[in-house]
XYZ file of C-alpha atoms in Angstrom:
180
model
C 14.846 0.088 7.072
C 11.750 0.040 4.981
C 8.613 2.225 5.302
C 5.318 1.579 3.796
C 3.448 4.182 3.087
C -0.678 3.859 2.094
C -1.457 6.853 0.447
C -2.905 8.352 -2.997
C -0.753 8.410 -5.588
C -0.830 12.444 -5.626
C 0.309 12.000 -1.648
C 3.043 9.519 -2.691
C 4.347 11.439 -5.780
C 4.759 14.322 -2.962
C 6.753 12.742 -0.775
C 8.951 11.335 -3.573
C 9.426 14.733 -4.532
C 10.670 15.435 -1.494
C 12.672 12.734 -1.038
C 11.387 11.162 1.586
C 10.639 8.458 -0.138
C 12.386 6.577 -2.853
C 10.546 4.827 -4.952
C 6.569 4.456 -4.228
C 3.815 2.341 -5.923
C 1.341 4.490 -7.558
C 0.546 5.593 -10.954
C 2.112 9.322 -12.348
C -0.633 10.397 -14.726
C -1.568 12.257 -12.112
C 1.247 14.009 -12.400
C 1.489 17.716 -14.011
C 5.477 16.741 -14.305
C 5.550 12.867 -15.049
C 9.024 13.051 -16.822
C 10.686 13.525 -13.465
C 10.150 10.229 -12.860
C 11.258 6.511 -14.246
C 8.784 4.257 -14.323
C 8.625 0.486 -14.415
C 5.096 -1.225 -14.666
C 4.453 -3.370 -12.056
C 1.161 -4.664 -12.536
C -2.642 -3.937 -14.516
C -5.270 -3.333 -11.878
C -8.984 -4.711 -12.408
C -11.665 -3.240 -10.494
C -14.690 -4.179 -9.347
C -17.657 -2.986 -7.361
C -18.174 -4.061 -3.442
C -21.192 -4.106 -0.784
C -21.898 -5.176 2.108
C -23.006 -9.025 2.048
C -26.892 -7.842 3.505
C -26.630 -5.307 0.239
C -30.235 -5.340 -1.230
C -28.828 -6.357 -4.520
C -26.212 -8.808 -3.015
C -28.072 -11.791 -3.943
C -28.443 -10.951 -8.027
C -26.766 -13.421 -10.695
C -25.886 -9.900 -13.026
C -26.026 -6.345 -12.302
C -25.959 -3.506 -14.884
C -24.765 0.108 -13.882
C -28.132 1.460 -14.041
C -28.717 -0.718 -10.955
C -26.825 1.214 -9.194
C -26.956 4.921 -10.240
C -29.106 5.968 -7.165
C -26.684 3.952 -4.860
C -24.811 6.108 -2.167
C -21.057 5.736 -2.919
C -17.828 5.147 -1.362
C -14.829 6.789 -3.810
C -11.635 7.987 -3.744
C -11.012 11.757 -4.114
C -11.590 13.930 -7.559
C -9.121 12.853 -10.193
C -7.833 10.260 -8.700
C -7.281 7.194 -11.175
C -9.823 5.200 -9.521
C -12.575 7.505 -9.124
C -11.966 8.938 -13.074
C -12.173 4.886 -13.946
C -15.755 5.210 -11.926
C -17.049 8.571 -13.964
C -15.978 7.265 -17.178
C -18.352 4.031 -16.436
C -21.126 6.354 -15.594
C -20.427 8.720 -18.529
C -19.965 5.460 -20.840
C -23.469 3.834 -19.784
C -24.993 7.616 -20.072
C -25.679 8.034 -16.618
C -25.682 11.140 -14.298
C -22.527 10.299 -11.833
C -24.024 10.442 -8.415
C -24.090 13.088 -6.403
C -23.967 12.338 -2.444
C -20.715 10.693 -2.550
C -18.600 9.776 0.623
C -15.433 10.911 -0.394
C -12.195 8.768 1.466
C -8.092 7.886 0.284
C -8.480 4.879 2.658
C -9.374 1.499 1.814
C -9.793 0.697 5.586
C -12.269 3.775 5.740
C -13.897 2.034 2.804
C -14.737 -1.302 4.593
C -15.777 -0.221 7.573
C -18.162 2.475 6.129
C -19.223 -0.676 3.999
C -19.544 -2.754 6.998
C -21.661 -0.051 8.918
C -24.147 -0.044 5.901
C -25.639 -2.566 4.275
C -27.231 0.509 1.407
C -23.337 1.294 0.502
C -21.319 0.033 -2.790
C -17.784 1.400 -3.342
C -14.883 0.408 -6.428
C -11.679 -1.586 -5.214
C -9.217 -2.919 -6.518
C -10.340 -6.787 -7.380
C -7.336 -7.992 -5.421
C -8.788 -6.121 -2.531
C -12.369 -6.875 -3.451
C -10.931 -10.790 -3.165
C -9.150 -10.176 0.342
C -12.175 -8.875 1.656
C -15.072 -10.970 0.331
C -12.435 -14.177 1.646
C -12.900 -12.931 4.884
C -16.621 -12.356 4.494
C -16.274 -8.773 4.686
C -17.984 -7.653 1.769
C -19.015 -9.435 -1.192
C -18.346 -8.161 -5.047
C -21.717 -7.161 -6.787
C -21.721 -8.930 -10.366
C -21.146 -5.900 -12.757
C -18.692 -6.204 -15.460
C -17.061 -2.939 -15.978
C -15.924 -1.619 -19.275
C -13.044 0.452 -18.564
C -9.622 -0.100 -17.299
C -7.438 0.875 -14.766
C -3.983 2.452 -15.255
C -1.490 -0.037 -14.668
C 0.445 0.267 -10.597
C 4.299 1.340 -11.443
C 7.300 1.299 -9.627
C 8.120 4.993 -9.645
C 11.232 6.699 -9.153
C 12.844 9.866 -9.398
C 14.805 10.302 -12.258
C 18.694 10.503 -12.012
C 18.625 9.917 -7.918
C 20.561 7.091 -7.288
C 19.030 4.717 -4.685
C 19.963 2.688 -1.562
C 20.607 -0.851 -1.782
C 17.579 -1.976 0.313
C 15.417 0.381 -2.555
C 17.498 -1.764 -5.364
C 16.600 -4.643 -3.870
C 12.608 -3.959 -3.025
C 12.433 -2.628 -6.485
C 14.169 -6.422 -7.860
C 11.375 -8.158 -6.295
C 8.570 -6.407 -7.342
C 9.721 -6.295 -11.153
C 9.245 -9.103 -13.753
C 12.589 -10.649 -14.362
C 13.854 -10.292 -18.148
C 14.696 -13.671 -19.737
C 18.075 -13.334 -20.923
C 19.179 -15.067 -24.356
């Protein structure tokens, strides 16, 4: 059978450890040992910022950072990819990072703090951002961000051999090579 698993990628790097998972989609720079793992990229995340559609500055045609350094924030835990993407933004535009922070691993946490209040902005993942603002969940604030995202990988541990059902999840989430 196959598990999935929502988690940080400190949480999912874990549990790989342990073996009871194996393979997870996360990213291992957070990692103090990322050579115990092989990695296959899997795909380059773009973020951007979300609100609640009644968000004061919902209805603006650009938005620089500035605009929203005394915003209360939604944001992943300390060092977490995400959130270090988020502080180097800040840093980058020479702002103070904020301060009162609500600090969540859940995405579903996210939204419905989001949905609760209308003063709240929070970074996603822009597939995310999408899902949600299709729905009319939220709606993504125009700010073009500067810095990137680690890219997801497909993360193993190194020298375990895996199940079939983990070969064959892993085939159809990685980019088939052309062959000559």
């Amino acid at each position: 059978s196959v598990e999935i698993v929502e988690d940080t990628s400190a949480r999912l790097l874990s549990l790989l450890d342990q073996g009871r998972l194996d393979l997870a989609i996360c990213r291992t720079s957070i990692s103090r040992q990322p050579e115990h793992y092989d990695c296959i990229d899997v795909r380059d995340e773009t973020l951007a910022v979300v609100a609640n559609r009644d968000h004061p500055l919902a209805g603006r045609a650009q938005l620089e950072l500035a605009d929203l350094a005394d915003s209360r924030w939604v944001v992943y835990s300390a060092n977490m990819p995400m959130r270090l993407s988020l502080e180097r933004e800040f840093q980058q535009a020479g702002l103070r990072f904020p301060l009162q922070l609500l600090e969540t691993t859940s995405a579903f946490t996210t939204l419905s703090l989001l949905q609760k209040n209308p003063e709240l902005v929070a970074l996603l993942s822009t597939d995310v951002a999408r899902f949600c603002t299709g729905f009319g969940m939220t709606c993504i604030l125009p700010l073009s961000l500067k810095s990137r995202s680690e890219p997801y990988q497909l993360i193993t541990r190194r020298g375990v051999s895996l199940s079939s059902i983990s070969r064959l999840f892993m085939a159809q989430l990685t980019p088939q090579q052309d062959t000559p």
